[in-house]
Structures are given as structure tokens and as C-alpha cells.
PDB file of C-alpha atoms in Angstrom:
ATOM      1  CA  MET A   1       0.000   0.000   0.000  1.00  0.00           C
ATOM      2  CA  TRP A   2       1.268   3.421  -0.887  1.00  0.00           C
ATOM      3  CA  ILE A   3       0.146   6.969  -0.310  1.00  0.00           C
ATOM      4  CA  TYR A   4       0.809   9.185  -3.327  1.00  0.00           C
ATOM      5  CA  GLU A   5       1.830  12.811  -2.998  1.00  0.00           C
ATOM      6  CA  LYS A   6       0.941  14.705  -6.135  1.00  0.00           C
ATOM      7  CA  LYS A   7       4.288  16.456  -6.472  1.00  0.00           C
ATOM      8  CA  LEU A   8       7.815  15.553  -7.495  1.00  0.00           C
ATOM      9  CA  GLN A   9      10.470  14.706  -4.907  1.00  0.00           C
ATOM     10  CA  TYR A  10      12.589  17.548  -6.312  1.00  0.00           C
ATOM     11  CA  PRO A  11      11.444  20.198  -8.808  1.00  0.00           C
ATOM     12  CA  VAL A  12      12.311  19.368 -12.418  1.00  0.00           C
ATOM     13  CA  ARG A  13      13.227  22.264 -14.668  1.00  0.00           C
ATOM     14  CA  VAL A  14      14.512  21.977 -18.202  1.00  0.00           C
ATOM     15  CA  GLY A  15      16.180  25.168 -19.409  1.00  0.00           C
ATOM     16  CA  LYS A  16      16.528  24.548 -23.121  1.00  0.00           C
ATOM     17  CA  CYS A  17      15.004  22.618 -25.980  1.00  0.00           C
ATOM     18  CA  ASP A  18      17.540  19.810 -26.417  1.00  0.00           C
ATOM     19  CA  ILE A  19      15.746  16.690 -27.644  1.00  0.00           C
ATOM     20  CA  ARG A  20      19.044  14.811 -27.786  1.00  0.00           C
ATOM     21  CA  MET A  21      19.036  14.681 -23.959  1.00  0.00           C
ATOM     22  CA  ALA A  22      15.609  12.975 -23.960  1.00  0.00           C
ATOM     23  CA  LYS A  23      17.164  10.057 -25.804  1.00  0.00           C
ATOM     24  CA  TYR A  24      20.084   9.869 -23.359  1.00  0.00           C
ATOM     25  CA  LEU A  25      17.879  10.209 -20.269  1.00  0.00           C
ATOM     26  CA  ALA A  26      16.129   6.996 -21.333  1.00  0.00           C
ATOM     27  CA  GLU A  27      19.155   5.178 -19.885  1.00  0.00           C
ATOM     28  CA  GLN A  28      17.916   6.099 -16.399  1.00  0.00           C
ATOM     29  CA  TYR A  29      14.283   5.384 -17.332  1.00  0.00           C
ATOM     30  CA  GLY A  30      14.418   1.905 -18.829  1.00  0.00           C
ATOM     31  CA  GLY A  31      18.128   1.037 -18.714  1.00  0.00           C
ATOM     32  CA  ALA A  32      19.843  -1.749 -16.790  1.00  0.00           C
ATOM     33  CA  ASP A  33      20.983   0.598 -14.002  1.00  0.00           C
ATOM     34  CA  GLY A  34      17.980   2.908 -14.265  1.00  0.00           C
ATOM     35  CA  GLU A  35      15.314   3.863 -11.779  1.00  0.00           C
ATOM     36  CA  LEU A  36      12.760   1.261 -12.933  1.00  0.00           C
ATOM     37  CA  SER A  37      15.299  -1.531 -12.451  1.00  0.00           C
ATOM     38  CA  ALA A  38      16.215  -0.138  -9.036  1.00  0.00           C
ATOM     39  CA  ALA A  39      12.624   0.185  -7.791  1.00  0.00           C
ATOM     40  CA  LEU A  40      11.582  -3.281  -8.942  1.00  0.00           C
ATOM     41  CA  ARG A  41      14.802  -4.902  -7.673  1.00  0.00           C
ATOM     42  CA  TYR A  42      14.513  -3.550  -4.119  1.00  0.00           C
ATOM     43  CA  LEU A  43      10.754  -3.913  -3.707  1.00  0.00           C
ATOM     44  CA  ASN A  44      11.014  -7.527  -4.873  1.00  0.00           C
ATOM     45  CA  GLN A  45      14.057  -8.480  -2.796  1.00  0.00           C
ATOM     46  CA  ARG A  46      12.466  -7.146   0.380  1.00  0.00           C
ATOM     47  CA  TYR A  47      10.277 -10.244   0.909  1.00  0.00           C
ATOM     48  CA  THR A  48      13.158 -12.613   1.555  1.00  0.00           C
ATOM     49  CA  ILE A  49      15.722 -10.281   3.121  1.00  0.00           C
ATOM     50  CA  PRO A  50      16.185 -10.523   6.948  1.00  0.00           C
ATOM     51  CA  ASP A  51      13.621  -8.523   8.925  1.00  0.00           C
ATOM     52  CA  LYS A  52      16.126  -5.914  10.091  1.00  0.00           C
ATOM     53  CA  VAL A  53      16.610  -4.488   6.602  1.00  0.00           C
ATOM     54  CA  ILE A  54      13.186  -5.013   4.972  1.00  0.00           C
ATOM     55  CA  GLY A  55      12.219  -1.453   5.849  1.00  0.00           C
ATOM     56  CA  LEU A  56      15.325  -0.073   4.161  1.00  0.00           C
ATOM     57  CA  LEU A  57      14.550  -1.858   0.870  1.00  0.00           C
ATOM     58  CA  ASN A  58      10.924  -0.722   1.151  1.00  0.00           C
ATOM     59  CA  ASP A  59      11.886   2.934   1.639  1.00  0.00           C
ATOM     60  CA  ILE A  60      14.601   3.074  -1.014  1.00  0.00           C
ATOM     61  CA  GLY A  61      12.513   1.097  -3.537  1.00  0.00           C
ATOM     62  CA  THR A  62       9.696   3.573  -3.034  1.00  0.00           C
ATOM     63  CA  GLU A  63      12.034   6.541  -3.458  1.00  0.00           C
ATOM     64  CA  GLU A  64      13.283   5.055  -6.743  1.00  0.00           C
ATOM     65  CA  PHE A  65       9.749   5.410  -8.135  1.00  0.00           C
ATOM     66  CA  ALA A  66       9.878   9.091  -7.134  1.00  0.00           C
ATOM     67  CA  HIS A  67      13.112   9.344  -9.140  1.00  0.00           C
ATOM     68  CA  LEU A  68      11.505   7.487 -12.046  1.00  0.00           C
ATOM     69  CA  GLU A  69       8.797  10.118 -12.366  1.00  0.00           C
ATOM     70  CA  MET A  70      11.419  12.893 -12.209  1.00  0.00           C
ATOM     71  CA  ILE A  71      13.193  11.292 -15.186  1.00  0.00           C
ATOM     72  CA  ALA A  72       9.831  10.801 -16.924  1.00  0.00           C
ATOM     73  CA  THR A  73       9.056  14.497 -16.406  1.00  0.00           C
ATOM     74  CA  MET A  74      12.411  15.506 -17.917  1.00  0.00           C
ATOM     75  CA  ILE A  75      11.890  13.285 -20.979  1.00  0.00           C
ATOM     76  CA  TYR A  76       8.299  14.462 -21.412  1.00  0.00           C
ATOM     77  CA  LYS A  77       9.264  18.150 -21.181  1.00  0.00           C
ATOM     78  CA  LEU A  78      12.036  17.659 -23.740  1.00  0.00           C
ATOM     79  CA  THR A  79       9.861  15.841 -26.290  1.00  0.00           C
ATOM     80  CA  LYS A  80       6.291  17.123 -25.924  1.00  0.00           C
ATOM     81  CA  ASP A  81       6.722  20.148 -28.205  1.00  0.00           C
ATOM     82  CA  ALA A  82       9.175  18.631 -30.667  1.00  0.00           C
ATOM     83  CA  THR A  83       8.395  18.451 -34.381  1.00  0.00           C
ATOM     84  CA  VAL A  84       8.919  15.179 -36.200  1.00  0.00           C
ATOM     85  CA  GLU A  85      11.848  16.792 -38.026  1.00  0.00           C
ATOM     86  CA  GLU A  86      13.463  17.738 -34.702  1.00  0.00           C
ATOM     87  CA  LEU A  87      12.936  14.216 -33.346  1.00  0.00           C
ATOM     88  CA  GLU A  88      14.498  12.772 -36.487  1.00  0.00           C
ATOM     89  CA  ALA A  89      17.476  15.169 -36.260  1.00  0.00           C
ATOM     90  CA  ALA A  90      18.027  14.175 -32.604  1.00  0.00           C
ATOM     91  CA  GLY A  91      18.160  10.492 -33.509  1.00  0.00           C
ATOM     92  CA  MET A  92      14.637   9.717 -32.266  1.00  0.00           C
ATOM     93  CA  GLY A  93      13.031   8.994 -35.631  1.00  0.00           C
ATOM     94  CA  ALA A  94      12.819   5.258 -35.029  1.00  0.00           C
ATOM     95  CA  TYR A  95      11.447   5.923 -31.538  1.00  0.00           C
ATOM     96  CA  TYR A  96       8.707   8.162 -32.965  1.00  0.00           C
ATOM     97  CA  VAL A  97       7.690   5.515 -35.470  1.00  0.00           C
ATOM     98  CA  ASN A  98       7.157   3.005 -32.670  1.00  0.00           C
ATOM     99  CA  HIS A  99       5.861   5.196 -29.830  1.00  0.00           C
ATOM    100  CA  ASP A 100       4.874   8.669 -31.083  1.00  0.00           C
ATOM    101  CA  LYS A 101       5.819  10.830 -28.071  1.00  0.00           C
ATOM    102  CA  ALA A 102       4.721   8.266 -25.494  1.00  0.00           C
ATOM    103  CA  LEU A 103       7.286   7.320 -22.889  1.00  0.00           C
ATOM    104  CA  TYR A 104       8.624   3.787 -23.132  1.00  0.00           C
ATOM    105  CA  TYR A 105      10.880   1.687 -20.904  1.00  0.00           C
ATOM    106  CA  GLN A 106      13.986   1.366 -23.033  1.00  0.00           C
ATOM    107  CA  ASN A 107      17.607   2.394 -22.648  1.00  0.00           C
ATOM    108  CA  ALA A 108      19.449   5.161 -24.512  1.00  0.00           C
ATOM    109  CA  GLY A 109      20.319   2.682 -27.261  1.00  0.00           C
ATOM    110  CA  GLY A 110      16.671   1.680 -27.784  1.00  0.00           C
ATOM    111  CA  VAL A 111      16.851  -1.730 -26.076  1.00  0.00           C
ATOM    112  CA  PRO A 112      13.581  -2.458 -24.195  1.00  0.00           C
ATOM    113  CA  TRP A 113      13.709  -3.003 -20.428  1.00  0.00           C
ATOM    114  CA  THR A 114      14.019  -6.646 -19.354  1.00  0.00           C
ATOM    115  CA  ALA A 115      13.709  -8.422 -16.008  1.00  0.00           C
ATOM    116  CA  THR A 116      17.136  -9.950 -16.670  1.00  0.00           C
ATOM    117  CA  TYR A 117      18.571  -6.580 -15.564  1.00  0.00           C
ATOM    118  CA  ILE A 118      17.675  -7.445 -11.968  1.00  0.00           C
ATOM    119  CA  GLN A 119      18.329 -10.394  -9.706  1.00  0.00           C
ATOM    120  CA  ALA A 120      16.846 -11.818  -6.527  1.00  0.00           C
ATOM    121  CA  LYS A 121      19.328 -14.432  -5.397  1.00  0.00           C
ATOM    122  CA  GLY A 122      17.844 -14.959  -1.952  1.00  0.00           C
ATOM    123  CA  ASP A 123      21.245 -14.753  -0.297  1.00  0.00           C
ATOM    124  CA  PRO A 124      21.051 -11.477   1.672  1.00  0.00           C
ATOM    125  CA  ILE A 125      24.696 -10.515   1.194  1.00  0.00           C
ATOM    126  CA  ALA A 126      24.608 -11.318  -2.531  1.00  0.00           C
ATOM    127  CA  ASP A 127      21.438  -9.259  -2.969  1.00  0.00           C
ATOM    128  CA  LEU A 128      22.734  -6.271  -0.981  1.00  0.00           C
ATOM    129  CA  TYR A 129      26.058  -6.302  -2.843  1.00  0.00           C
ATOM    130  CA  GLU A 130      24.093  -6.169  -6.107  1.00  0.00           C
ATOM    131  CA  ASP A 131      22.138  -3.224  -4.704  1.00  0.00           C
ATOM    132  CA  ILE A 132      25.348  -1.366  -3.749  1.00  0.00           C
ATOM    133  CA  ALA A 133      26.752  -1.985  -7.246  1.00  0.00           C
ATOM    134  CA  ALA A 134      23.481  -0.793  -8.815  1.00  0.00           C
ATOM    135  CA  GLU A 135      23.649   2.478  -6.868  1.00  0.00           C
ATOM    136  CA  GLU A 136      27.264   3.120  -7.915  1.00  0.00           C
ATOM    137  CA  LYS A 137      26.429   2.358 -11.556  1.00  0.00           C
ATOM    138  CA  ALA A 138      23.426   4.694 -11.434  1.00  0.00           C
ATOM    139  CA  ARG A 139      25.652   7.389  -9.855  1.00  0.00           C
ATOM    140  CA  ALA A 140      28.105   6.989 -12.734  1.00  0.00           C
ATOM    141  CA  THR A 141      25.273   7.165 -15.302  1.00  0.00           C
ATOM    142  CA  TYR A 142      24.124  10.453 -13.757  1.00  0.00           C
ATOM    143  CA  GLN A 143      27.689  11.787 -14.002  1.00  0.00           C
ATOM    144  CA  TRP A 144      27.864  10.984 -17.708  1.00  0.00           C
ATOM    145  CA  LEU A 145      24.402  12.484 -18.261  1.00  0.00           C
ATOM    146  CA  ILE A 146      25.499  15.690 -16.473  1.00  0.00           C
ATOM    147  CA  ASP A 147      28.581  15.704 -18.720  1.00  0.00           C
ATOM    148  CA  MET A 148      26.414  15.558 -21.849  1.00  0.00           C
ATOM    149  CA  THR A 149      24.553  18.830 -21.251  1.00  0.00           C
ATOM    150  CA  ASP A 150      25.271  22.486 -20.497  1.00  0.00           C
ATOM    151  CA  ASP A 151      21.673  23.072 -19.365  1.00  0.00           C
ATOM    152  CA  VAL A 152      22.170  24.122 -15.727  1.00  0.00           C
ATOM    153  CA  ASP A 153      18.485  23.534 -14.883  1.00  0.00           C
ATOM    154  CA  LEU A 154      18.626  19.956 -16.140  1.00  0.00           C
ATOM    155  CA  GLN A 155      22.014  19.497 -14.461  1.00  0.00           C
ATOM    156  CA  ASP A 156      20.481  20.648 -11.167  1.00  0.00           C
ATOM    157  CA  GLY A 157      17.885  17.854 -11.144  1.00  0.00           C
ATOM    158  CA  LEU A 158      20.469  15.290 -12.236  1.00  0.00           C
ATOM    159  CA  LYS A 159      22.907  16.385  -9.503  1.00  0.00           C
ATOM    160  CA  PHE A 160      20.155  15.868  -6.915  1.00  0.00           C
ATOM    161  CA  LEU A 161      19.527  12.355  -8.243  1.00  0.00           C
ATOM    162  CA  ARG A 162      23.269  11.577  -8.254  1.00  0.00           C
ATOM    163  CA  GLU A 163      23.516  12.590  -4.593  1.00  0.00           C
ATOM    164  CA  ARG A 164      20.598  10.300  -3.718  1.00  0.00           C
ATOM    165  CA  GLU A 165      22.486   7.361  -5.253  1.00  0.00           C
ATOM    166  CA  ILE A 166      25.380   8.117  -2.888  1.00  0.00           C
ATOM    167  CA  ILE A 167      23.096   8.114   0.148  1.00  0.00           C
ATOM    168  CA  HIS A 168      21.382   4.902  -0.944  1.00  0.00           C
ATOM    169  CA  SER A 169      24.726   3.192  -1.483  1.00  0.00           C
ATOM    170  CA  LEU A 170      25.777   4.089   2.063  1.00  0.00           C
ATOM    171  CA  ARG A 171      22.479   2.779   3.456  1.00  0.00           C
ATOM    172  CA  PHE A 172      22.956  -0.585   1.678  1.00  0.00           C
ATOM    173  CA  ARG A 173      26.541  -0.736   2.962  1.00  0.00           C
ATOM    174  CA  GLU A 174      25.165  -0.127   6.466  1.00  0.00           C
ATOM    175  CA  ALA A 175      22.626  -2.918   5.890  1.00  0.00           C
ATOM    176  CA  VAL A 176      25.502  -5.312   5.171  1.00  0.00           C
ATOM    177  CA  GLU A 177      27.196  -4.150   8.373  1.00  0.00           C
ATOM    178  CA  ILE A 178      23.985  -4.780  10.326  1.00  0.00           C
ATOM    179  CA  LEU A 179      23.632  -8.309   8.919  1.00  0.00           C
ATOM    180  CA  LYS A 180      27.242  -9.307   9.512  1.00  0.00           C
ATOM    181  CA  ASP A 181      27.623  -7.578  12.840  1.00  0.00           C
ATOM    182  CA  ASP A 182      27.098  -9.074  16.264  1.00  0.00           C
ATOM    183  CA  ARG A 183      26.420  -5.695  17.846  1.00  0.00           C
ATOM    184  CA  GLU A 184      23.425  -7.095  19.730  1.00  0.00           C
ATOM    185  CA  HIS A 185      25.675  -9.476  21.648  1.00  0.00           C
ATOM    186  CA  LYS A 186      27.280  -8.163  24.775  1.00  0.00           C
ATOM    187  CA  LYS A 187      31.026  -8.079  24.367  1.00  0.00           C
ATOM    188  CA  ILE A 188      33.254  -8.751  27.333  1.00  0.00           C
ATOM    189  CA  PHE A 189      36.874  -7.751  26.949  1.00  0.00           C
TER     190      PHE A 189
ATOM    191  CA  MET B   1      39.457  13.809   8.573  1.00  0.00           C
ATOM    192  CA  SER B   2      38.410  14.709   5.058  1.00  0.00           C
ATOM    193  CA  PHE B   3      38.847  12.693   1.886  1.00  0.00           C
ATOM    194  CA  PRO B   4      39.143  13.939  -1.707  1.00  0.00           C
ATOM    195  CA  ASN B   5      35.916  13.892  -3.751  1.00  0.00           C
ATOM    196  CA  GLU B   6      37.945  12.965  -6.792  1.00  0.00           C
ATOM    197  CA  HIS B   7      41.084  10.970  -7.542  1.00  0.00           C
ATOM    198  CA  SER B   8      43.306  11.254 -10.577  1.00  0.00           C
ATOM    199  CA  PHE B   9      45.885   9.172 -12.376  1.00  0.00           C
ATOM    200  CA  ALA B  10      48.233   9.583 -15.325  1.00  0.00           C
ATOM    201  CA  PRO B  11      47.519   6.897 -17.942  1.00  0.00           C
ATOM    202  CA  PHE B  12      50.147   5.521 -20.302  1.00  0.00           C
ATOM    203  CA  ILE B  13      50.519   7.704 -23.395  1.00  0.00           C
ATOM    204  CA  GLY B  14      51.702   5.773 -26.453  1.00  0.00           C
ATOM    205  CA  PRO B  15      53.947   7.355 -29.097  1.00  0.00           C
ATOM    206  CA  PHE B  16      51.544   6.328 -31.877  1.00  0.00           C
ATOM    207  CA  ASP B  17      48.209   7.239 -30.246  1.00  0.00           C
ATOM    208  CA  PRO B  18      45.879   8.695 -32.898  1.00  0.00           C
ATOM    209  CA  CYS B  19      44.367  11.510 -30.790  1.00  0.00           C
ATOM    210  CA  PRO B  20      45.902  14.276 -28.634  1.00  0.00           C
ATOM    211  CA  PRO B  21      46.461  12.662 -25.217  1.00  0.00           C
ATOM    212  CA  ILE B  22      44.507  13.282 -22.029  1.00  0.00           C
ATOM    213  CA  THR B  23      47.408  13.161 -19.595  1.00  0.00           C
ATOM    214  CA  CYS B  24      45.374  13.212 -16.375  1.00  0.00           C
ATOM    215  CA  LYS B  25      42.233  11.100 -15.859  1.00  0.00           C
ATOM    216  CA  THR B  26      39.899  11.578 -12.907  1.00  0.00           C
ATOM    217  CA  TYR B  27      37.235   9.529 -11.158  1.00  0.00           C
ATOM    218  CA  SER B  28      34.725  10.282  -8.407  1.00  0.00           C
ATOM    219  CA  THR B  29      35.354   9.127  -4.849  1.00  0.00           C
ATOM    220  CA  PRO B  30      32.242  10.345  -2.962  1.00  0.00           C
ATOM    221  CA  PRO B  31      32.324  10.582   0.851  1.00  0.00           C
ATOM    222  CA  HIS B  32      30.207   7.458   1.505  1.00  0.00           C
ATOM    223  CA  LEU B  33      33.150   5.318   0.362  1.00  0.00           C
ATOM    224  CA  TYR B  34      35.004   6.375   3.511  1.00  0.00           C
ATOM    225  CA  MET B  35      32.070   5.960   5.901  1.00  0.00           C
ATOM    226  CA  CYS B  36      31.383   2.322   6.673  1.00  0.00           C
ATOM    227  CA  PHE B  37      28.514   3.189   9.017  1.00  0.00           C
ATOM    228  CA  GLN B  38      27.216   6.739   9.405  1.00  0.00           C
ATOM    229  CA  PRO B  39      28.117   8.133  12.866  1.00  0.00           C
ATOM    230  CA  LEU B  40      25.322   9.514  15.042  1.00  0.00           C
ATOM    231  CA  ASN B  41      24.641  13.244  15.424  1.00  0.00           C
ATOM    232  CA  LEU B  42      26.443  14.559  12.349  1.00  0.00           C
ATOM    233  CA  PRO B  43      25.819  18.272  11.601  1.00  0.00           C
ATOM    234  CA  GLN B  44      22.797  18.849   9.352  1.00  0.00           C
ATOM    235  CA  PHE B  45      21.802  21.267   6.585  1.00  0.00           C
ATOM    236  CA  SER B  46      18.679  23.377   7.072  1.00  0.00           C
ATOM    237  CA  PRO B  47      15.663  21.692   5.396  1.00  0.00           C
ATOM    238  CA  GLN B  48      15.866  24.081   2.396  1.00  0.00           C
ATOM    239  CA  GLU B  49      19.604  23.513   1.986  1.00  0.00           C
ATOM    240  CA  ALA B  50      19.138  19.752   2.430  1.00  0.00           C
ATOM    241  CA  LEU B  51      16.637  19.619  -0.447  1.00  0.00           C
ATOM    242  CA  ARG B  52      18.985  21.579  -2.687  1.00  0.00           C
ATOM    243  CA  HIS B  53      21.950  19.355  -1.859  1.00  0.00           C
ATOM    244  CA  GLY B  54      20.046  16.073  -2.027  1.00  0.00           C
ATOM    245  CA  THR B  55      21.193  15.091   1.471  1.00  0.00           C
ATOM    246  CA  LEU B  56      20.605  16.184   5.050  1.00  0.00           C
ATOM    247  CA  TRP B  57      24.290  15.887   5.959  1.00  0.00           C
ATOM    248  CA  PRO B  58      27.130  18.126   4.715  1.00  0.00           C
ATOM    249  CA  ALA B  59      29.530  15.225   5.383  1.00  0.00           C
ATOM    250  CA  LEU B  60      27.782  13.203   2.649  1.00  0.00           C
ATOM    251  CA  TYR B  61      27.435  15.965   0.051  1.00  0.00           C
ATOM    252  CA  SER B  62      29.376  15.271  -3.133  1.00  0.00           C
ATOM    253  CA  PRO B  63      29.541  18.024  -5.777  1.00  0.00           C
ATOM    254  CA  TYR B  64      29.887  17.085  -9.448  1.00  0.00           C
ATOM    255  CA  GLU B  65      30.459  19.471 -12.359  1.00  0.00           C
ATOM    256  CA  SER B  66      29.674  18.829 -16.027  1.00  0.00           C
ATOM    257  CA  LYS B  67      32.527  18.134 -18.426  1.00  0.00           C
ATOM    258  CA  TRP B  68      30.534  19.695 -21.271  1.00  0.00           C
ATOM    259  CA  GLY B  69      32.559  22.453 -22.933  1.00  0.00           C
ATOM    260  CA  LYS B  70      35.599  21.780 -20.753  1.00  0.00           C
ATOM    261  CA  GLY B  71      37.690  20.284 -23.562  1.00  0.00           C
ATOM    262  CA  ARG B  72      39.802  17.156 -23.109  1.00  0.00           C
ATOM    263  CA  CYS B  73      39.393  16.110 -19.498  1.00  0.00           C
TER     264      CYS B  73
END
């Protein structure tokens, strides 16, 4: 059960008409290390992870959906007023033929999202290590997206999302520490 | 103790490389890499500043600047 707040986690502003970026942002929408993969991975793993860290996967998985709609908003803003000629010039001609201006879960190269991007191994350490790696890969993707644009408004939203990946990575690292630690046992030195 | 947000290294430059060389390569090393478990009671941003930075804690803030228009780097 979720309660939906009808606003974005962080305001999304796009400062210039640069359809090229819409194509690249798809990497974080329907790519292997994107927000959809992240949300589905964590919310699915949470059933079999030890009780102590279920809440963490629940919270972060939910936040990933908030990031997903930020990316969706960026892509929508960049494409909604584009002409077919502009879409073609930005390398989105094939996309238009298949989807018009509808959003679709595919990566920047046009490969549709697949469940093989995510794993649920059942081993808590294996799953959390995958989650840490996913956060670092998403952080790197945001860096390369920031590199690809001089639009400071778009960069601002992407920098926020990059910082969130850093925080999530630390939380997963802490989850590993919690699971391997014996801090509940009284130590006598 | 503070840690650098970025590391750099000098890659091998071959005598027959086709493009002008980038002599110094960098990579991000955000603060969470040095924090195994977040300590209690770290200083916090104000709520407005926290939203802008994407984190409540200055110790976990990692700036990143675009390479667009910066040439070979």
C-alpha cells in the first residue's frame, strides 16, 4: 500500500530545448541501471531479506519510483513540443515511429527493459552487494548524463539524483554491516 | 578527517596514439566510500539547503560538475 503525494520529490526544470538529452535520459528510465530496475529490484528483494533491513529496501525502492517520475518528467518536457523533423534530427526517428511521443521503458540505445537486468538471489549478502553496485552504476550514469549537457536547470535535477544514489549506497553498505555484525551481543573484553 | 571527492591518475601515453592525449584522468570518490557506518549526530543542513543538496548531511554531500565544454578532461 502506498500513499501518493501529487508532487515531485525535487522540482524538475529543463532550461533549453535539447531533444538529444531525452534520448540519453532513457538510460535512467528503462536502462539496466535505471530507476525502474532499481525500484523493482529492491521492492522484490524485500520479501526474503532478513527482517532488520526489509524497511530499508521498502523505503529506497519507493524513493526510486519518485526518481523514475522525475526522469519521466524531464523526458516528457524535452519531447512534448518537438516536431517530427526535430525528433528525427536528434536520432529519435525510429522511436517516434514506434511510440509517437509516449514514454517507453527502453535504454538510450533503444533496447527495451528486461527483467534480466535485476536479480533476486535470496542470499542477503549477494542481494545487498548487487544493490550497492546498482547504486554506484546509477551514480556513474548520472555523471555521464550531467557531462552531456550544459543546461544548468537539467544538471540541477540530475545532480540531486546523483547525490541520492550516494546516500542509498551508504544505506545498503550499512545494511551489510547490520547483517554481519554481532552488535546485539554483549562483548566482554 | 576529510577525503578527496575525486582521484586522478596519469595513464600511459603511447607514441603512436591517434588523438591528442589526455594526460590526467579523474574519477569520483564520494564521501560514503570512507564511511562504513554513518556516525550519530552529524551536523545537518537546514531543510531548504538539504533539499537543494540532495542530502541532510554536509559530510555526505558530493559536488559534481559537467565536463561539457571543458575540452579534453
